[in-house]
CSV table of C-alpha atoms in Angstrom, one decimal:
chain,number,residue,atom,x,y,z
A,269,UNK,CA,4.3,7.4,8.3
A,270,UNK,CA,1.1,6.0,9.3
A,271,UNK,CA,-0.4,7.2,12.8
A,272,UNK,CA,-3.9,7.5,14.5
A,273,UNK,CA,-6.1,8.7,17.7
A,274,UNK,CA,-4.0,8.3,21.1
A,275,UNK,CA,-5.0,4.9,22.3
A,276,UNK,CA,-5.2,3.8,26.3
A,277,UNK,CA,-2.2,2.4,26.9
A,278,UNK,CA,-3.7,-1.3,27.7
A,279,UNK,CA,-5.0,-1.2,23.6
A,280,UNK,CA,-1.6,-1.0,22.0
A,281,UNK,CA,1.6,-3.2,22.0
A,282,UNK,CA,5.3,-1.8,20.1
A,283,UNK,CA,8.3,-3.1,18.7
A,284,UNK,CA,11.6,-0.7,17.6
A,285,UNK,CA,14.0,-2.7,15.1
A,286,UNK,CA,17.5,-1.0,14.9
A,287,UNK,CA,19.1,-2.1,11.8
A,288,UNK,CA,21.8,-1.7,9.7
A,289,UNK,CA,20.4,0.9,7.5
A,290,UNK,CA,16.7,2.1,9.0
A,291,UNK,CA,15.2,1.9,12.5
A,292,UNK,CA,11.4,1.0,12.3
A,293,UNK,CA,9.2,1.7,14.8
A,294,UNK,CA,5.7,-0.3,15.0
A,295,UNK,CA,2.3,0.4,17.0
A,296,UNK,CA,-0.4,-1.9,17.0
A,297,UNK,CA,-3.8,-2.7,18.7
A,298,UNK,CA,-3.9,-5.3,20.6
A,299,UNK,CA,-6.4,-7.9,18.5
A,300,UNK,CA,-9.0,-9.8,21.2
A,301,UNK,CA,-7.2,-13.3,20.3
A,302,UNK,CA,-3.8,-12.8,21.6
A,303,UNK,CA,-1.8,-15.7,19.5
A,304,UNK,CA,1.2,-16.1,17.5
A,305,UNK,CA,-0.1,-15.5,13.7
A,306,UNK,CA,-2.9,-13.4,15.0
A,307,UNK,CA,-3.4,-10.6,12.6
A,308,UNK,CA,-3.3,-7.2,14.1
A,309,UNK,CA,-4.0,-3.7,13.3
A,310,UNK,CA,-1.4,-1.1,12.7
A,311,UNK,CA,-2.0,2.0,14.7
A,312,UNK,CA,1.7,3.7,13.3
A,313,UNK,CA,4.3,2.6,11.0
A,314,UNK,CA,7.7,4.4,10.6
A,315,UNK,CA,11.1,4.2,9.6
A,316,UNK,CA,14.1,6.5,10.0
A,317,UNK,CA,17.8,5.9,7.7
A,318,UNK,CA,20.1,6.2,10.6
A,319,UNK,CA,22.7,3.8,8.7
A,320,UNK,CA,24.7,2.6,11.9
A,321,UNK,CA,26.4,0.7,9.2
A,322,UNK,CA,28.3,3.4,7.6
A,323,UNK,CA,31.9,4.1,8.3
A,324,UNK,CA,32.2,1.6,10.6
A,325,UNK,CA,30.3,-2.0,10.3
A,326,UNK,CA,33.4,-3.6,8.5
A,327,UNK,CA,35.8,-2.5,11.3
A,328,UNK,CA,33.0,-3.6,13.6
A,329,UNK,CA,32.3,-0.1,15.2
A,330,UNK,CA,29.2,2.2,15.3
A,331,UNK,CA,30.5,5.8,14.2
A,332,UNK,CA,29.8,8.7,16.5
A,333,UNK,CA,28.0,10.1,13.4
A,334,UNK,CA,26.0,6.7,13.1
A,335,UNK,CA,25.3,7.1,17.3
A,336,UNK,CA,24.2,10.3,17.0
A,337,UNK,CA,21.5,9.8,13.7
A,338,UNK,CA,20.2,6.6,16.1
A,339,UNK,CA,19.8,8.7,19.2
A,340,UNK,CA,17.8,11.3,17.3
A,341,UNK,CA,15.8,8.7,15.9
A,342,UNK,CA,15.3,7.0,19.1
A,343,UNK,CA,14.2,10.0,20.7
A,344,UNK,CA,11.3,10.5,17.9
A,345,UNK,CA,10.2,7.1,18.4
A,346,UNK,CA,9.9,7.7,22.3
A,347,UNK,CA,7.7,10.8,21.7
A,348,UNK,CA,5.2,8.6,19.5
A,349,UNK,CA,5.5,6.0,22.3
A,350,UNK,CA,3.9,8.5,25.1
A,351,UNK,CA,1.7,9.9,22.3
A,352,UNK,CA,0.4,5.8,22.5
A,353,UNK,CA,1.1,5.6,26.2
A,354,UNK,CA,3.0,2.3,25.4
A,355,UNK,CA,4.4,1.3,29.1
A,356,UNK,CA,7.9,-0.6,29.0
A,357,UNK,CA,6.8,-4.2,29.2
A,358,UNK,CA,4.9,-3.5,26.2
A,359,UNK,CA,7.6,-2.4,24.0
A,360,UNK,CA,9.8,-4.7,22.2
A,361,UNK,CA,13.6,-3.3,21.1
A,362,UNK,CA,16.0,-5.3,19.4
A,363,UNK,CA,18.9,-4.8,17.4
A,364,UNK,CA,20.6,-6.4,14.5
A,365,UNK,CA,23.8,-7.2,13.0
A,366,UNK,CA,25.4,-3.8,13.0
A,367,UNK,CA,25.3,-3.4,16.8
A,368,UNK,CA,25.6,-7.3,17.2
A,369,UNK,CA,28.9,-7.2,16.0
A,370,UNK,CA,29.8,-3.8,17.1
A,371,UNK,CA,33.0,-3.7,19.8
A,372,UNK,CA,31.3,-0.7,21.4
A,373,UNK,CA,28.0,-2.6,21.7
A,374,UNK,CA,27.6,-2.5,25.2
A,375,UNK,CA,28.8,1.9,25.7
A,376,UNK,CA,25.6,2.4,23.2
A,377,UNK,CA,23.0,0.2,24.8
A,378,UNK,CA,23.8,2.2,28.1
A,379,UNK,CA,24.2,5.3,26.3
A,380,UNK,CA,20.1,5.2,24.7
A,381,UNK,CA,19.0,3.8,28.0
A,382,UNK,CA,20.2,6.6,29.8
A,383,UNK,CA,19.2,9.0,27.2
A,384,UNK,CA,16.0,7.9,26.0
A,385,UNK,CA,14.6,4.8,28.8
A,386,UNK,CA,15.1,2.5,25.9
A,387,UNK,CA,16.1,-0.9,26.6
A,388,UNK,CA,17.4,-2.2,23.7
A,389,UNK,CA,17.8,-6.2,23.4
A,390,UNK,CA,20.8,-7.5,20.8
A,391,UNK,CA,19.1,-10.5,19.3
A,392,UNK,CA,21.2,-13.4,17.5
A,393,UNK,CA,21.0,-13.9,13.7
A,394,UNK,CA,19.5,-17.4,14.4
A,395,UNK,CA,16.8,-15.7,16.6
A,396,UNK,CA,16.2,-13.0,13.8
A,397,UNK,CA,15.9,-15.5,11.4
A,398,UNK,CA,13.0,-17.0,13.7
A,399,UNK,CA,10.9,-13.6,13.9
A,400,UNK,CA,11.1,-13.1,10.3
A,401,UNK,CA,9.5,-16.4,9.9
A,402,UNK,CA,6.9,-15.3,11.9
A,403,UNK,CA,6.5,-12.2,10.4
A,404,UNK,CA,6.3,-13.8,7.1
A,405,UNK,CA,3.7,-16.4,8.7
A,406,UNK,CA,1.5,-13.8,9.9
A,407,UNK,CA,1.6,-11.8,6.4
A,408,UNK,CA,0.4,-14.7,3.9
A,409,UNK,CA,-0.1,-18.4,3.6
A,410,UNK,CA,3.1,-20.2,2.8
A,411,UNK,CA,1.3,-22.9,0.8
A,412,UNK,CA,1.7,-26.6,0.1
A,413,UNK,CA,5.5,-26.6,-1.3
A,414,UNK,CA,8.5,-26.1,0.4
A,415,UNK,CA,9.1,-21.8,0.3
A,416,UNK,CA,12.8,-20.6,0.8
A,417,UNK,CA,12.3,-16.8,2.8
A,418,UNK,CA,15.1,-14.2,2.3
A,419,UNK,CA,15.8,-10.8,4.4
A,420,UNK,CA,18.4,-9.1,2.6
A,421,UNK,CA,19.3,-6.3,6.0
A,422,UNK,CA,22.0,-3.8,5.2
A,423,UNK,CA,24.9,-6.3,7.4
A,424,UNK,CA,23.5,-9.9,7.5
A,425,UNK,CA,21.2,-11.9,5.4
A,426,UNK,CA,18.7,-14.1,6.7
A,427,UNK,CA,17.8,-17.5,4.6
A,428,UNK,CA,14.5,-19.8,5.8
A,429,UNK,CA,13.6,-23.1,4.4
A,430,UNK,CA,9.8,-23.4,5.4
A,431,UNK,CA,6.6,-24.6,4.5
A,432,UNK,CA,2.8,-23.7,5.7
A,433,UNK,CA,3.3,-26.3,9.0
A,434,UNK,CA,7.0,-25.4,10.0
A,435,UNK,CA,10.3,-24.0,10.0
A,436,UNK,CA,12.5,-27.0,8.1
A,437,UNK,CA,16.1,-25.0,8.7
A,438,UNK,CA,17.3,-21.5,9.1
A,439,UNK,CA,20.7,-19.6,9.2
A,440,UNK,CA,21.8,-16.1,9.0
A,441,UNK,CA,25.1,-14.9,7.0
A,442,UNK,CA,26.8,-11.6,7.6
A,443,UNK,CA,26.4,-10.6,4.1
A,444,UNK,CA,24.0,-7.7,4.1
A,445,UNK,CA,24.3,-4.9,2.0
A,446,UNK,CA,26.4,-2.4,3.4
A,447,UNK,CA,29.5,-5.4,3.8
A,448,UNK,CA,28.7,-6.4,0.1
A,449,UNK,CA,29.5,-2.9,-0.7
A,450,UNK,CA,32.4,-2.4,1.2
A,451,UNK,CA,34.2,-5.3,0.0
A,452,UNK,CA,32.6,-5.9,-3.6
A,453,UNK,CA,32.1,-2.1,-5.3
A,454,UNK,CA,34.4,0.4,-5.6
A,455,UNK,CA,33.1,2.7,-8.1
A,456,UNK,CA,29.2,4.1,-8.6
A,457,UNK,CA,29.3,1.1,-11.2
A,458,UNK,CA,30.5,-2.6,-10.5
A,459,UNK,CA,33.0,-4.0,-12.5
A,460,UNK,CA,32.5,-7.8,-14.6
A,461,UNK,CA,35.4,-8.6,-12.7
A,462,UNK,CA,33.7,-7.6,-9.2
A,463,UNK,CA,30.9,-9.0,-9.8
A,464,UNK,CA,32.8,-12.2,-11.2
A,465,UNK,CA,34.5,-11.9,-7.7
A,466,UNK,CA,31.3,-11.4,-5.4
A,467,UNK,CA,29.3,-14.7,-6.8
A,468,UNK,CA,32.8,-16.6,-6.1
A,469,UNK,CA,32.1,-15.2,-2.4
A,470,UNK,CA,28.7,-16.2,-2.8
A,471,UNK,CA,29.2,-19.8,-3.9
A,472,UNK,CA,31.2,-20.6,-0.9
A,473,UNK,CA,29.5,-18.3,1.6
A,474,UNK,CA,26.4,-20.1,0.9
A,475,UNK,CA,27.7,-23.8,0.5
A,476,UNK,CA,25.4,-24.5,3.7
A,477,UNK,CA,22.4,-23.1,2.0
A,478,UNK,CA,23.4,-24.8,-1.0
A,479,UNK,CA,23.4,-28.4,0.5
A,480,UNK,CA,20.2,-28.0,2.6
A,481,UNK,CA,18.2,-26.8,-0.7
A,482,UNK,CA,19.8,-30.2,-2.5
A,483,UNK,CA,17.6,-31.8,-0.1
A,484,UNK,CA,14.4,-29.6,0.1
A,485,UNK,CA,14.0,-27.6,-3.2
A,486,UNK,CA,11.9,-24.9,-2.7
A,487,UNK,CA,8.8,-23.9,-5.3
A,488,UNK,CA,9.2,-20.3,-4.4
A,489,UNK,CA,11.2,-17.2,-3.0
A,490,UNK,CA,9.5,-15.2,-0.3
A,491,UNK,CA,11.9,-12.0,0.2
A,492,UNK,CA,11.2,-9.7,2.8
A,493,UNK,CA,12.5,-5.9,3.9
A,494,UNK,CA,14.1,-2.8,2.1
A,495,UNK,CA,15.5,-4.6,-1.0
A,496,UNK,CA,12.7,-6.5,-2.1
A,497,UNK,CA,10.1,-3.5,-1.2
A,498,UNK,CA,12.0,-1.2,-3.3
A,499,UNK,CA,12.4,-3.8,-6.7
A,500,UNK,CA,8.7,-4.2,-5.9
A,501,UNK,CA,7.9,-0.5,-5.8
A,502,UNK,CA,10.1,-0.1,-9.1
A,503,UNK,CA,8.2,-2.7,-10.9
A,504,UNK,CA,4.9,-1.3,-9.9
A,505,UNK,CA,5.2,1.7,-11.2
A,506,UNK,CA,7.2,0.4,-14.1
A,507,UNK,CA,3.8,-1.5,-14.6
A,508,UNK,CA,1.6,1.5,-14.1
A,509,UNK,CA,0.0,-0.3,-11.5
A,510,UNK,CA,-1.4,1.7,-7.9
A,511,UNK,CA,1.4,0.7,-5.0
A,512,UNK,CA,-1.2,-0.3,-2.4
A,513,UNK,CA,-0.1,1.2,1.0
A,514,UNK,CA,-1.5,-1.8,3.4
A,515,UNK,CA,-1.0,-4.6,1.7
A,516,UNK,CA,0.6,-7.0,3.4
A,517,UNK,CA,2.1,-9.3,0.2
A,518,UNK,CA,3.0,-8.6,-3.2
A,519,UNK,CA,4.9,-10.1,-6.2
A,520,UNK,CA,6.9,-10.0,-9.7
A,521,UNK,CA,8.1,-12.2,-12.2
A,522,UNK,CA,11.8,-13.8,-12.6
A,523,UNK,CA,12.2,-11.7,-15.7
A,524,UNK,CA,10.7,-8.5,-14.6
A,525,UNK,CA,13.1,-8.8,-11.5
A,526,UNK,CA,16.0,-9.5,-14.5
A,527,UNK,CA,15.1,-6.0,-16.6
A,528,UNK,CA,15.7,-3.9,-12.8
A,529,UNK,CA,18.8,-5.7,-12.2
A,530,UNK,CA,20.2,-4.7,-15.5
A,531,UNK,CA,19.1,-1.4,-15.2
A,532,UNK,CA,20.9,-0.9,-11.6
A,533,UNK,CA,24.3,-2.4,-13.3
A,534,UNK,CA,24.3,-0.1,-16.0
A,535,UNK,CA,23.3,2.9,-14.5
A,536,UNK,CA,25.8,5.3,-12.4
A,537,UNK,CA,24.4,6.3,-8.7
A,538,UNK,CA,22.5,9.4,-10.0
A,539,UNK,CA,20.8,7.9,-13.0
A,540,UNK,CA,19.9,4.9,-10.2
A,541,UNK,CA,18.5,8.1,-8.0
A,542,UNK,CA,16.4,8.6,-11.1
A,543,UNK,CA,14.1,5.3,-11.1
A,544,UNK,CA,10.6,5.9,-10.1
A,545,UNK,CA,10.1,4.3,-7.1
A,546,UNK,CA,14.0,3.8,-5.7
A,547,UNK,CA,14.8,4.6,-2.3
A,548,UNK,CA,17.9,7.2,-2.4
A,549,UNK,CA,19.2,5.3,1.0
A,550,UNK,CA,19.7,2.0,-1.1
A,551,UNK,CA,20.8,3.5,-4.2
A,552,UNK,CA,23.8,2.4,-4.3
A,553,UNK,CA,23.4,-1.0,-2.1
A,554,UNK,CA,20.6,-2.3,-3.8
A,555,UNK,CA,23.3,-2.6,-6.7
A,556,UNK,CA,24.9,-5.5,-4.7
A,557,UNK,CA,21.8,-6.4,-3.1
A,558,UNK,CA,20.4,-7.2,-6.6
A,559,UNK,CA,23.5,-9.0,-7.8
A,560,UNK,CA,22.9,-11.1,-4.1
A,561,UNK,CA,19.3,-12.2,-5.4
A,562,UNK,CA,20.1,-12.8,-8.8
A,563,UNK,CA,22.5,-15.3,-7.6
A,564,UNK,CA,20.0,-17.0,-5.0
A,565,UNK,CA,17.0,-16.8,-7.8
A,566,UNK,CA,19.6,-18.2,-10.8
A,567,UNK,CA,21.7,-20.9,-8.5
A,568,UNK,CA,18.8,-22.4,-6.8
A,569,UNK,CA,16.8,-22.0,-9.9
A,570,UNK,CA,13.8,-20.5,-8.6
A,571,UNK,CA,11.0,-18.9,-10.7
A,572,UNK,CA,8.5,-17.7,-8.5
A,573,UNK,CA,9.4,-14.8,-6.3
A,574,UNK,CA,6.6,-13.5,-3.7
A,575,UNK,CA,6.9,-10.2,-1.4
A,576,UNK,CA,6.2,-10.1,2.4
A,577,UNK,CA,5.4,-6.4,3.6
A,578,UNK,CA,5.8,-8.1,6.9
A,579,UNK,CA,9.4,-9.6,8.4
A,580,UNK,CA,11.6,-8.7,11.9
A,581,UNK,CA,9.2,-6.0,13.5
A,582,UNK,CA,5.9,-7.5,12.6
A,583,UNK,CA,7.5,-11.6,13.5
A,584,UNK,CA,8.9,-9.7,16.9
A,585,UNK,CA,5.1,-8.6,17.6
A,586,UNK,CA,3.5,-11.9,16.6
A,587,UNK,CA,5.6,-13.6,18.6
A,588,UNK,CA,4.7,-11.3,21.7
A,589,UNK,CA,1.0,-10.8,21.1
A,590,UNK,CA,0.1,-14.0,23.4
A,591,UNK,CA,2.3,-12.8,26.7
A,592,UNK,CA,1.2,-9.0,26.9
């Protein structure tokens, strides 16, 4: 958790993402320029598992358990808010997959506004998709080639084709982490067979993405979020190398990425506990997380793969900074 002096409530601007897994909460300054792609200055970063996911995201329902860790979470966040004085109209909530497909959506939305003032704003995959471009955007130059982003959430995934001028085509599938694992792994350690079964899945889940990369290969993956943070942190420390706390991009190699991915295949859910640098939330998805990239990287034949510390939260503020 990152934090700082109580600013006046015109200097600072928020944004809560409610994901599958975590639920971030972001305070920044408000920069002098006010456009999209402006860079900004963090003022307070957190994030809180809450896993709405669990128990319930394949039968499309949000646990009571899963309600309650969210409302406690929610209710943290809103104390930092006042510490900030952020007003409403400067606070920007949205929710993800979990509660986009959730049956008892709408009872939990009325539920945190009535327990916490929280307005919370269920955004489409195609319009999460959008902010994590700008996220992206705002984090690091895309460069000259054609760059293919990925957001690997806990229930959907998040694929855009882009280069340094535009969005060329986006789509989000509902296969995040949390589903993979649900449906793909059984036991602490997946099976040849499931995994034989889940790149089947893949193949024709991702015929759309398949066809539009015919068309526009890209030079490079730029992954973004839990999955890609934590191989990143792995790899770093694997390397001996200082994680730097505020920067906003990083990066491995193909076949550093390929020595983690082994590792989490091979290893039951306590040895995976046991990596330096793993997160003990994913330890278990980031199995079927890993399996998901080393499909994308190996299918699509890409050999460059970069890391934006920026996607959803910072894309929703970037997108905001010009109207507040």
């Amino acid at each position: 958790m990152q934090t700082g002096a109580k600013k006046h409530l015109s200097d600072a601007v928020a944004a809560i993402d409610i994901g599958t897994n975590t639920a971030h909460l972001l305070v920044v300054a408000l920069p002098e320029q006010r456009n999209i792609f402006t860079p900004f200055r963090i003022l307070h970063k957190e994030k809180i598992a809450t896993k709405i996911g669990e128990g319930g995201i394949s039968d499309g329902y949000i646990t009571e358990e899963a309600q309650t860790r969210l409302l406690k979470a929610l209710l943290h966040f809103k104390e930092v808010l006042d510490h900030y004085q952020i007003p409403s109209h400067k606070l920007f909530t949205i929710a993800t997959s979990a509660l986009r497909n959730a049956q008892n959506q709408k009872e939990i939305i009325e539920y945190v506004k009535e327990q916490t003032d929280i307005d919370i704003t269920v955004i489409s995959g195609d319009k999460e998709a959008e902010y994590i471009y700008y996220g992206v955007k705002t984090a690091l130059k895309i460069g000259k080639g054609n760059a293919l982003v990925m957001d690997i959430g806990g229930g959907s995934v998040e694929f855009i084709l882009c280069n340094e001028e535009k969005m060329l085509w986006k789509q989000s599938f509902e296969i995040g982490a949390q589903r993979l694992l649900d449906r793909f792994m059984k036991y602490e350690i997946m099976s040849s067979e499931e995994i034989k079964s889940l790149n089947e899945y893949l193949e024709k889940t991702l015929q759309p993405l398949t066809e539009i990369l015919q068309n526009y290969p890209p030079e490079i993956l730029i992954g973004c979020s839990g999955t890609f943070d934590t191989i990143d942190d792995i790899n770093h420390i694997k390397k001996h190398e200082k994680l730097s706390l505020n920067a906003k991009e990083s990066a491995f190699l193909v076949k550093e990425f390929q020595i983690i991915h082994q590792e989490f295949l091979q290893k039951n859910h306590q040895e995976r506990l046991a990596i330096p640098g793993m997160t003990p939330m994913r330890a278990d998805m980031i199995v079927v997380a890993s399996c998901l990239l080393d499909f994308v990287l190996t299918k699509y034949q890409i050999e460059k793969v970069r890391v934006s510390h920026y996607a959803l939260k910072e894309g929703v503020i970037s997108k905001h900074l010009a109207w507040v």
